[in-house]
XYZ file of C-alpha atoms in Angstrom:
387
model
C -0.351 -0.377 -0.151
C 1.045 3.541 -0.204
C 1.938 5.777 1.725
C -0.426 6.505 4.724
C 0.107 10.123 4.840
C -1.204 10.016 0.997
C -4.565 8.397 1.790
C -7.118 10.823 3.705
C -8.712 9.727 6.877
C -10.918 8.071 7.371
C -10.614 6.442 3.894
C -11.830 3.059 2.530
C -9.306 1.644 0.343
C -10.304 -0.809 -2.109
C -7.115 -2.356 -3.199
C -6.780 -3.247 -7.549
C -4.814 -6.364 -7.378
C -6.321 -9.041 -4.206
C -9.959 -7.931 -6.150
C -8.786 -9.604 -9.140
C -6.949 -12.244 -7.795
C -10.534 -12.909 -6.582
C -12.147 -12.416 -9.475
C -9.978 -15.146 -11.662
C -10.789 -17.719 -8.728
C -14.453 -16.661 -9.559
C -14.880 -17.153 -13.162
C -12.210 -19.801 -12.509
C -14.849 -21.599 -10.941
C -18.043 -20.864 -12.895
C -16.414 -21.995 -16.518
C -14.801 -25.430 -14.877
C -18.068 -25.927 -12.953
C -20.171 -24.856 -15.965
C -21.978 -22.966 -13.409
C -23.334 -18.827 -13.032
C -22.247 -16.663 -10.141
C -23.320 -13.761 -10.254
C -22.627 -10.087 -7.872
C -24.879 -9.416 -4.672
C -24.561 -5.655 -4.317
C -26.387 -5.775 -0.649
C -22.761 -7.344 0.076
C -20.773 -4.936 -2.452
C -21.806 -2.432 -4.245
C -19.348 0.810 -5.116
C -19.913 0.691 -9.194
C -17.056 2.873 -10.079
C -15.421 -0.355 -10.052
C -17.546 -2.375 -12.240
C -15.295 -1.909 -15.960
C -12.889 -4.273 -13.928
C -15.840 -6.416 -13.176
C -17.737 -6.978 -16.384
C -13.776 -8.279 -17.636
C -15.023 -11.649 -15.787
C -18.656 -11.727 -14.534
C -21.723 -10.989 -16.607
C -24.693 -9.892 -13.869
C -25.504 -8.639 -10.835
C -28.453 -9.983 -8.030
C -31.125 -7.097 -6.718
C -33.195 -6.999 -3.965
C -34.245 -3.325 -4.080
C -35.380 -0.913 -7.310
C -32.042 0.825 -5.786
C -29.954 -1.645 -7.077
C -31.807 -3.365 -9.248
C -31.097 -0.107 -11.826
C -27.952 -0.258 -10.665
C -27.133 -3.572 -12.056
C -29.142 -2.041 -15.628
C -27.767 1.164 -15.350
C -24.245 0.806 -14.555
C -23.129 -2.762 -14.906
C -25.125 -2.479 -17.992
C -27.068 -5.803 -17.873
C -30.330 -6.702 -16.232
C -30.164 -8.388 -12.715
C -31.638 -11.369 -11.179
C -34.076 -9.889 -8.260
C -35.533 -11.759 -5.390
C -37.077 -9.000 -2.526
C -39.035 -10.349 0.677
C -41.825 -8.397 -1.463
C -42.301 -6.613 -4.326
C -44.826 -3.496 -4.224
C -47.005 -1.533 -6.866
C -44.932 0.825 -6.760
C -41.603 -0.253 -7.198
C -42.939 -3.857 -9.802
C -42.746 -1.890 -12.854
C -38.665 -1.226 -11.807
C -37.811 -4.215 -11.288
C -39.847 -5.752 -14.920
C -37.697 -3.156 -16.624
C -34.226 -3.842 -14.842
C -34.094 -7.336 -14.513
C -34.094 -10.510 -16.276
C -34.828 -13.164 -13.682
C -37.394 -12.330 -10.622
C -37.902 -13.928 -7.612
C -41.096 -14.131 -5.551
C -40.462 -14.921 -1.496
C -43.674 -15.963 -0.904
C -47.001 -18.072 -2.911
C -48.907 -14.749 -2.661
C -46.799 -12.177 -3.603
C -46.288 -14.882 -6.615
C -49.955 -15.346 -7.412
C -50.304 -10.779 -6.981
C -48.061 -9.587 -9.806
C -46.824 -12.455 -12.224
C -50.098 -11.427 -14.519
C -47.811 -8.229 -14.543
C -44.570 -10.421 -15.277
C -46.646 -11.719 -17.629
C -48.136 -9.103 -19.604
C -44.457 -7.044 -19.840
C -43.277 -6.441 -23.304
C -40.101 -7.877 -22.882
C -39.979 -11.838 -21.357
C -38.948 -11.889 -17.402
C -37.567 -15.560 -16.351
C -39.881 -15.620 -12.062
C -39.146 -17.897 -9.176
C -40.142 -18.637 -5.779
C -37.520 -18.745 -2.911
C -37.928 -22.411 -1.460
C -36.815 -22.206 2.640
C -34.962 -26.368 3.093
C -35.936 -25.557 6.856
C -31.810 -26.667 7.070
C -29.045 -23.627 7.909
C -25.787 -24.182 9.983
C -25.732 -20.295 10.273
C -24.736 -20.611 13.997
C -25.482 -16.683 14.168
C -29.388 -16.304 14.242
C -29.348 -12.852 12.359
C -27.761 -13.886 9.419
C -29.198 -17.348 9.435
C -31.907 -17.085 6.617
C -33.730 -20.631 7.595
C -34.130 -19.599 11.249
C -37.743 -21.025 12.646
C -40.225 -18.504 11.889
C -37.960 -16.879 9.519
C -39.376 -14.519 6.810
C -37.610 -15.836 3.866
C -38.981 -18.443 1.202
C -41.370 -21.128 1.129
C -41.509 -24.737 2.362
C -41.885 -27.572 0.711
C -45.248 -29.223 2.528
C -46.637 -25.597 1.089
C -45.889 -25.857 -3.065
C -48.738 -28.016 -5.285
C -47.423 -30.468 -7.038
C -47.410 -28.570 -9.919
C -46.462 -25.667 -9.707
C -47.958 -22.291 -11.162
C -47.690 -21.187 -14.714
C -44.446 -19.077 -15.116
C -42.316 -20.525 -12.341
C -39.313 -21.798 -13.878
C -36.563 -21.558 -10.685
C -36.113 -22.571 -6.668
C -33.565 -19.692 -5.072
C -32.610 -21.263 -1.729
C -30.155 -18.791 0.494
C -29.284 -20.978 3.643
C -25.434 -19.974 3.985
C -23.206 -16.852 5.352
C -19.504 -17.211 5.047
C -19.738 -21.145 4.791
C -17.715 -23.159 3.128
C -18.405 -26.240 0.540
C -18.911 -29.286 2.742
C -21.903 -26.704 4.629
C -22.932 -27.332 0.741
C -22.435 -30.384 0.529
C -24.751 -31.148 3.501
C -27.751 -28.492 2.105
C -28.073 -29.907 -1.120
C -28.639 -33.363 0.250
C -31.462 -31.306 2.389
C -32.286 -29.010 -0.834
C -32.352 -31.607 -2.840
C -34.809 -33.837 -0.743
C -37.215 -31.742 -0.357
C -37.601 -29.952 -3.908
C -35.946 -32.471 -6.155
C -39.261 -33.961 -6.950
C -39.695 -30.349 -9.055
C -35.989 -29.859 -10.265
C -37.933 -31.356 -13.624
C -40.678 -28.255 -14.031
C -38.092 -25.916 -13.651
C -35.134 -24.242 -15.758
C -32.896 -23.115 -12.808
C -31.461 -23.242 -9.321
C -30.431 -20.135 -7.135
C -27.797 -21.144 -4.662
C -27.883 -18.226 -2.852
C -24.501 -16.180 -1.805
C -22.949 -16.924 1.116
C -20.122 -19.378 -0.840
C -17.195 -17.642 0.988
C -14.363 -19.093 -2.337
C -12.186 -17.045 -1.632
C -10.888 -17.504 1.632
C -7.906 -19.065 2.660
C -8.126 -22.819 2.637
C -11.697 -23.024 0.700
C -11.415 -26.063 -0.677
C -12.405 -24.954 -4.457
C -11.830 -28.084 -6.245
C -14.321 -29.850 -4.130
C -17.101 -26.836 -5.037
C -16.584 -27.854 -8.339
C -17.203 -31.317 -7.880
C -19.658 -30.412 -6.212
C -21.090 -28.528 -8.414
C -20.563 -30.999 -11.973
C -22.728 -33.198 -9.614
C -25.540 -31.202 -9.192
C -25.538 -30.330 -12.759
C -25.213 -33.913 -13.716
C -27.999 -35.062 -12.316
C -30.113 -32.705 -12.858
C -28.594 -31.419 -16.701
C -31.780 -28.968 -18.165
C -30.916 -26.899 -15.075
C -28.908 -23.409 -15.399
C -26.737 -23.377 -11.820
C -26.525 -20.046 -10.406
C -24.698 -18.495 -7.504
C -24.457 -14.941 -5.917
C -22.377 -14.253 -3.051
C -21.283 -11.174 -1.847
C -18.093 -11.261 0.638
C -16.433 -13.307 -1.553
C -16.077 -10.951 -4.116
C -14.832 -7.951 -2.470
C -13.151 -10.211 0.903
C -9.720 -8.865 1.898
C -9.548 -6.503 -0.835
C -8.629 -3.132 1.430
C -9.135 -1.863 4.298
C -10.387 0.872 6.296
C -7.809 3.478 7.710
C -8.508 5.755 10.337
C -6.585 8.465 13.054
C -6.163 8.034 15.929
C -7.722 11.862 17.640
C -7.339 11.308 21.115
C -5.881 8.600 24.034
C -7.855 8.796 27.062
C -7.864 6.584 29.821
C -10.454 5.784 33.032
C -9.969 3.140 35.802
C -6.799 2.019 33.976
C -8.625 1.762 30.516
C -7.019 3.496 28.158
C -8.857 3.640 25.048
C -7.048 5.270 21.418
C -10.208 7.459 20.075
C -10.679 7.022 16.215
C -11.846 9.436 13.447
C -14.183 6.826 12.775
C -17.051 4.915 14.383
C -18.066 1.611 14.969
C -21.384 2.513 15.282
C -21.752 4.618 12.282
C -18.568 2.854 10.095
C -18.518 -0.430 10.991
C -22.083 -1.784 12.574
C -21.837 -5.835 10.991
C -19.019 -5.682 14.223
C -21.317 -4.885 16.362
C -24.227 -6.643 14.488
C -22.368 -10.577 14.182
C -20.978 -9.595 16.674
C -16.453 -9.471 15.270
C -13.307 -7.811 16.701
C -12.204 -6.922 13.453
C -7.785 -7.587 12.764
C -6.678 -3.996 13.085
C -2.956 -3.926 11.574
C 0.159 -4.442 13.614
C -2.119 -5.614 16.141
C -2.854 -8.559 18.249
C -6.510 -8.966 19.015
C -7.220 -9.697 22.959
C -10.511 -11.234 24.419
C -11.862 -7.858 24.674
C -11.728 -7.655 28.703
C -8.061 -8.002 28.330
C -7.801 -4.288 28.156
C -9.109 -3.836 32.053
C -5.802 -5.714 33.433
C -3.271 -4.695 31.224
C -0.451 -2.381 32.733
C -0.311 0.688 30.328
C 3.600 -1.418 29.235
C 1.592 -3.153 27.051
C 0.273 -0.978 25.206
C -3.358 -2.739 25.355
C -5.810 -0.394 23.875
C -9.832 -0.138 23.377
C -10.530 0.952 20.530
C -13.804 4.165 20.864
C -15.540 5.922 17.949
C -16.173 9.166 17.378
C -19.677 9.484 18.039
C -21.532 10.792 21.761
C -23.601 7.080 21.887
C -21.686 5.475 25.126
C -21.428 1.882 23.482
C -19.477 2.780 20.317
C -15.986 1.476 21.650
C -14.660 -2.226 20.976
C -11.369 -4.157 22.789
C -9.008 -4.998 23.473
C -6.364 -4.852 20.796
C -2.563 -4.965 21.756
C -0.189 -2.762 19.734
C 3.491 -2.580 19.925
C 4.016 1.116 20.898
C 2.430 3.586 22.521
C -0.232 5.082 20.134
C -0.365 8.391 19.116
C -1.888 11.560 18.439
C -2.246 11.496 14.426
C -0.834 7.417 14.014
C -3.003 5.721 11.641
C -5.095 2.800 11.979
C -5.901 0.010 9.718
C -9.056 -1.928 9.732
C -8.886 -5.179 7.797
C -10.973 -6.935 5.148
C -13.425 -3.696 5.053
C -14.275 -3.497 1.937
C -17.481 -6.015 1.509
C -20.544 -5.429 3.857
C -19.348 -2.554 5.826
C -19.153 0.196 3.069
C -22.783 -0.466 1.513
C -23.661 -0.836 5.543
C -22.697 2.395 6.026
C -24.238 4.286 2.993
C -27.707 2.496 1.937
C -27.949 -1.090 2.396
C -29.339 -3.085 0.325
C -30.390 0.135 -1.900
C -33.667 0.460 0.296
C -35.112 3.937 0.146
C -34.681 6.043 3.554
C -37.989 7.108 4.707
C -38.720 11.206 3.607
C -38.917 13.663 6.361
C -41.571 15.437 7.177
C -43.033 18.292 9.683
C -46.877 18.059 9.756
C -47.720 21.803 10.870
C -50.898 22.594 13.521
C -52.870 23.627 10.981
C -52.904 19.914 9.716
C -50.655 21.265 6.661
C -47.546 18.357 6.345
C -44.345 20.380 4.943
C -42.063 17.549 3.465
C -38.836 18.408 3.800
C -37.248 15.820 2.126
C -37.526 12.737 0.056
C -35.027 10.174 -0.719
C -34.335 9.100 -4.053
C -32.358 6.862 -6.443
C -29.755 9.325 -6.376
C -28.750 10.049 -3.547
C -28.242 5.826 -2.861
C -26.146 5.953 -6.078
C -24.081 8.617 -5.147
C -23.398 7.391 -1.927
C -22.493 4.404 -3.585
C -19.518 5.229 -4.986
């Protein structure tokens, strides 16, 4: 990386070399296995980098009308869309910008398929299915947890699929390996295989972290080749997000103060966990910091000053906007750069407008009963903030 003093602080820094390395690996898996791998915008949507992506992949996946427009207008191809719920207001945008549309429920399908069938250009429709199996341990990220709002279980599908259903979409993974996929496929085929002859495509969703060190890509390729040999008429699709931008760059921050209370030392930074790194609090996980050792969170309470152990604190007014502990090999000083590793996937989109979900309008209801709308957010707000 270039001289850190040349990088503004704070700053997300995406590095082209590891990005191209990930893209090359993903393309190799897709070509060798005979499947299609597309980019999920919910994890990465920096559209000024799309010219690089287009050298390796052809399509993307969208979960909101804004993401669908980003695919169509900036990536230059129609998206594969899935949304928990479409509306009369946004569905026409999906019809214009998407080649594939997956419905989350049979009621959504019944409501909107007539519009898709009447569309001037053909759209391939599918239904999201729930195999009621996932090895994701954190419930926040488990799409198959009991009571999930995602997908249709096998007992709710008729023997003959409704007219126009050409594909199944199934998402069960989060930063998972190929062996989890192998076990998941057994459940998918057992529960839904009898409908496969009626389909044209099968989307296995995201969470396939094939660019992580140690991931068995050869095993993944064999799994996908085996799936294709069993169902040669099916077009197999994977739509990871993290895998594309995995380990492609840090969030660069600076120390703005060091404070101490009851022996706990906190380096206050010009970034915020709450505002800029929400996954660290949601997941939760303690990110790697370049040049520092990650320790159990309560270590800072017992560390000696000469151990150089710090909490790292955000520059917001939320009391809990901090994490710790990290051990450095020196005393931290004001102005020193601190690099949070691997902050390009998910972190950037959650800092801006996650999933392209439109922000609520802001209005004042005056005493005389009139409503004054101060601001309504638009697609351009999402697009401009994503770059």
